[in-house]
Short mmCIF file of C-alpha atoms in Angstrom, two decimals:
data_model
loop_
_atom_site.label_atom_id
_atom_site.label_comp_id
_atom_site.label_asym_id
_atom_site.label_seq_id
_atom_site.Cartn_x
_atom_site.Cartn_y
_atom_site.Cartn_z
CA MET W 1 11.70 -19.22 5.70
CA ASN W 2 15.41 -19.43 6.32
CA ALA W 3 17.10 -22.83 6.57
CA PHE W 4 19.15 -21.74 9.62
CA PRO W 5 17.86 -22.75 13.05
CA ASN W 6 17.42 -19.75 15.37
CA TRP W 7 17.20 -17.33 12.41
CA LEU W 8 14.35 -15.37 14.00
CA ASP W 9 16.37 -15.12 17.22
CA LEU W 10 19.27 -13.68 15.19
CA LEU W 11 16.97 -11.17 13.48
CA GLU W 12 15.67 -10.02 16.88
CA PHE W 13 19.27 -9.67 18.12
CA VAL W 14 20.12 -7.53 15.07
CA ARG W 15 16.96 -5.40 15.56
CA GLU W 16 17.97 -4.78 19.19
CA ALA W 17 21.47 -3.81 17.99
CA GLY W 18 19.78 -1.23 15.77
CA GLU W 19 17.91 0.18 18.77
CA ILE W 20 21.18 0.46 20.70
CA ASN W 21 22.81 2.24 17.75
CA ALA W 22 19.90 4.70 17.63
CA ARG W 23 20.22 5.46 21.37
CA ASN W 24 23.99 5.92 21.06
CA GLY W 25 23.81 7.97 17.87
CA THR W 26 26.07 5.48 16.13
CA PRO W 27 26.06 5.58 12.31
CA LEU W 28 24.58 2.74 10.29
CA PRO W 29 27.06 -0.12 9.87
CA SER W 30 28.41 -1.15 6.49
CA ASP W 31 27.27 -4.48 5.08
CA ASP W 32 30.56 -6.08 6.18
CA GLU W 33 30.20 -4.66 9.72
CA LEU W 34 26.60 -5.86 9.98
CA TRP W 35 27.55 -9.34 8.75
CA ALA W 36 30.48 -9.52 11.20
CA ALA W 37 28.22 -8.52 14.12
CA ALA W 38 25.66 -11.16 13.15
CA ARG W 39 28.42 -13.79 12.99
CA ARG W 40 29.76 -12.76 16.43
CA SER W 41 26.33 -13.24 18.00
CA GLN W 42 26.73 -17.03 17.65
CA ARG W 43 22.95 -17.42 17.44
CA VAL W 44 23.36 -18.78 13.91
CA VAL W 45 26.47 -20.18 12.30
CA LEU W 46 26.98 -17.95 9.27
CA PRO W 47 29.65 -18.28 6.60
CA GLU W 48 32.62 -15.94 6.81
CA GLN W 49 31.81 -14.25 3.50
CA VAL W 50 28.76 -11.98 3.29
CA ASP W 51 25.79 -13.86 1.86
CA ASN W 52 23.95 -11.37 -0.38
CA GLY W 53 20.81 -13.51 -0.15
CA LEU W 54 20.64 -13.23 3.65
CA LEU W 55 22.02 -9.73 4.08
CA PRO W 56 18.78 -7.88 3.12
CA GLU W 57 16.88 -9.59 5.96
CA LEU W 58 19.61 -8.64 8.42
CA ARG W 59 19.63 -5.04 7.12
CA ASP W 60 15.83 -4.80 7.42
CA ALA W 61 15.96 -6.10 11.01
CA PHE W 62 18.71 -3.62 11.91
CA ASN W 63 16.86 -0.74 10.26
CA ASP W 64 13.67 -1.63 12.15
CA GLY W 65 15.64 -1.07 15.35
CA GLN W 66 17.74 1.89 14.19
CA GLN W 67 14.98 3.70 12.32
CA PRO W 68 11.61 2.34 13.41
CA THR W 69 8.46 3.13 11.47
CA ARG W 70 6.97 5.07 14.40
CA PHE W 71 8.00 8.72 14.64
CA ASP W 72 7.39 11.80 16.78
CA MET W 73 5.04 14.20 14.99
CA GLN W 74 6.05 17.13 17.22
CA ALA W 75 9.65 16.73 16.01
CA VAL W 76 8.30 17.03 12.44
CA VAL W 77 6.49 20.29 13.31
CA VAL W 78 9.65 21.74 14.90
CA GLU W 79 11.65 20.88 11.77
CA ILE W 80 9.01 22.43 9.45
CA ALA W 81 9.18 25.65 11.50
CA ARG W 82 12.97 25.57 11.17
CA HIS W 83 12.41 25.76 7.40
CA GLY W 84 10.31 28.90 7.87
CA HIS W 85 6.82 27.42 7.51
CA HIS W 86 3.95 27.40 9.98
CA ALA W 87 2.88 23.96 11.24
CA HIS W 88 0.82 22.65 14.12
CA ILE W 89 -0.83 19.42 15.23
CA ASP W 90 -4.49 19.16 16.02
CA HIS W 91 -6.89 16.32 16.66
CA SER W 92 -9.08 15.61 13.66
CA GLY W 93 -11.59 13.32 15.30
CA GLY W 94 -11.29 10.77 18.05
CA ASN W 95 -7.67 10.32 18.99
CA THR W 96 -6.41 11.09 15.46
CA ALA W 97 -3.52 13.57 15.17
CA THR W 98 -3.03 15.57 11.97
CA ILE W 99 -0.32 18.05 10.99
CA TYR W 100 -1.57 21.25 9.35
CA ALA W 101 1.20 23.18 7.61
CA GLY W 102 1.97 26.06 5.29
CA SER W 103 -0.27 29.04 4.70
CA GLN W 104 -3.93 29.13 5.62
CA HIS W 105 -6.63 30.23 3.19
CA THR W 106 -10.43 30.17 2.94
CA ASP W 107 -11.92 27.87 0.32
CA GLN W 108 -14.94 28.64 -1.87
CA ASN W 109 -17.27 27.30 0.85
CA GLY W 110 -15.81 29.63 3.46
CA ASP W 111 -13.93 26.85 5.26
CA ALA W 112 -10.42 27.50 6.58
CA ARG W 113 -7.84 25.31 4.82
CA TRP W 114 -4.12 24.83 5.22
CA ALA W 115 -1.75 24.38 2.30
CA VAL W 116 -0.88 20.85 3.48
CA THR W 117 -2.23 18.20 5.82
CA ALA W 118 -0.26 15.16 6.92
CA GLY W 119 -1.38 12.13 8.87
CA PRO W 120 -2.91 10.17 10.35
CA GLY W 121 -1.17 9.91 13.64
CA TRP W 122 -2.45 9.41 17.15
CA PHE W 123 -1.89 10.77 20.63
CA ALA W 124 0.12 8.39 22.81
CA LYS W 125 -0.93 10.14 26.03
CA PRO W 126 -4.29 11.47 27.29
CA ASP W 127 -5.36 15.06 26.63
CA HIS W 128 -3.95 15.01 23.09
CA ARG W 129 -0.32 14.77 24.19
CA GLU W 130 2.69 13.10 22.52
CA PRO W 131 1.50 12.83 18.92
CA VAL W 132 3.11 9.96 17.03
CA ALA W 133 2.59 8.36 13.64
CA ASP W 134 3.63 5.26 11.72
CA THR W 135 5.17 5.48 8.27
CA SER W 136 3.02 2.59 7.08
CA GLU W 137 -0.09 4.80 7.25
CA PHE W 138 1.22 8.37 6.95
CA GLN W 139 0.20 10.46 3.92
CA ILE W 140 1.05 14.04 2.93
CA GLY W 141 -0.94 16.20 0.54
CA PRO W 142 -2.79 19.44 -0.10
CA ASP W 143 -5.66 20.15 2.29
CA ASP W 144 -8.07 19.91 -0.66
CA ASP W 145 -7.29 16.16 -0.99
CA ALA W 146 -6.29 16.56 -4.66
CA TRP W 147 -3.47 14.04 -4.17
CA THR W 148 -1.27 12.52 -1.46
CA ILE W 149 2.14 10.92 -1.19
CA ALA W 150 3.09 8.09 1.13
CA VAL W 151 6.04 8.29 3.49
CA PRO W 152 8.63 5.53 2.96
CA ASP W 153 9.40 3.11 5.81
CA HIS W 154 12.28 4.03 8.11
CA THR W 155 11.79 7.75 7.47
CA SER W 156 13.06 10.08 10.19
CA PRO W 157 11.08 13.09 11.46
CA THR W 158 13.56 15.34 9.61
CA GLU W 159 12.88 13.49 6.36
CA VAL W 160 9.09 13.63 6.92
CA ALA W 161 9.41 17.39 7.50
CA ALA W 162 11.42 17.77 4.28
CA LEU W 163 8.64 16.00 2.37
CA ILE W 164 6.00 18.26 3.93
CA VAL W 165 8.05 21.37 3.06
CA ALA W 166 8.38 20.11 -0.52
CA VAL W 167 4.59 19.66 -0.74
CA ILE W 168 4.04 23.16 0.75
CA GLU W 169 6.27 24.56 -1.98
CA GLN W 170 4.54 22.46 -4.65
CA VAL W 171 1.13 23.71 -3.53
CA ALA W 172 2.40 27.31 -3.46
CA GLU W 173 3.72 26.94 -7.02
CA GLY W 174 0.42 25.49 -8.19
CA ARG W 175 -1.59 28.33 -6.66
CA GLY W 176 0.83 30.87 -8.11
CA HIS W 177 0.29 29.52 -11.62
CA LEU W 178 -3.49 29.77 -11.22
CA HIS W 179 -3.23 33.51 -10.55
CA ASP W 180 -0.83 34.35 -13.43
#
């Protein structure tokens, strides 16, 4: 807990500033710019010099606004297609949204499999519309569940797509080595 009164109020102010930056397309501020903005808010009296012990909390609050953990799964699919790979979103039970990407093949049991699955996400609107996900839960891996990787917090849809493309390529390399 911070010794400054109104610290949580300041963190909320900084998070909201991050949201405004995201809407305006403004680049992330430097540490000095972020510190100066927090000082100008007058919610907390901060020293003039950047306090490296407090700055990480301010940066995390700003990032939560600028780059929230929730992301648009459809934007990920569009970006994967831009990289030349097939991808689509389907419900995989209940209201769960899953991205299926890469090439499709039939496994030894005759089941259709995709190179990569990514999820879980959920549908924000009825009739399986507006698929979204949260980076705190999102995993990417081969459809055979051999392994998965987690998505870091504050990851954009473009970055999630890049990870999925990398896994598609990794899976393709692995399959290629099995047939050599």
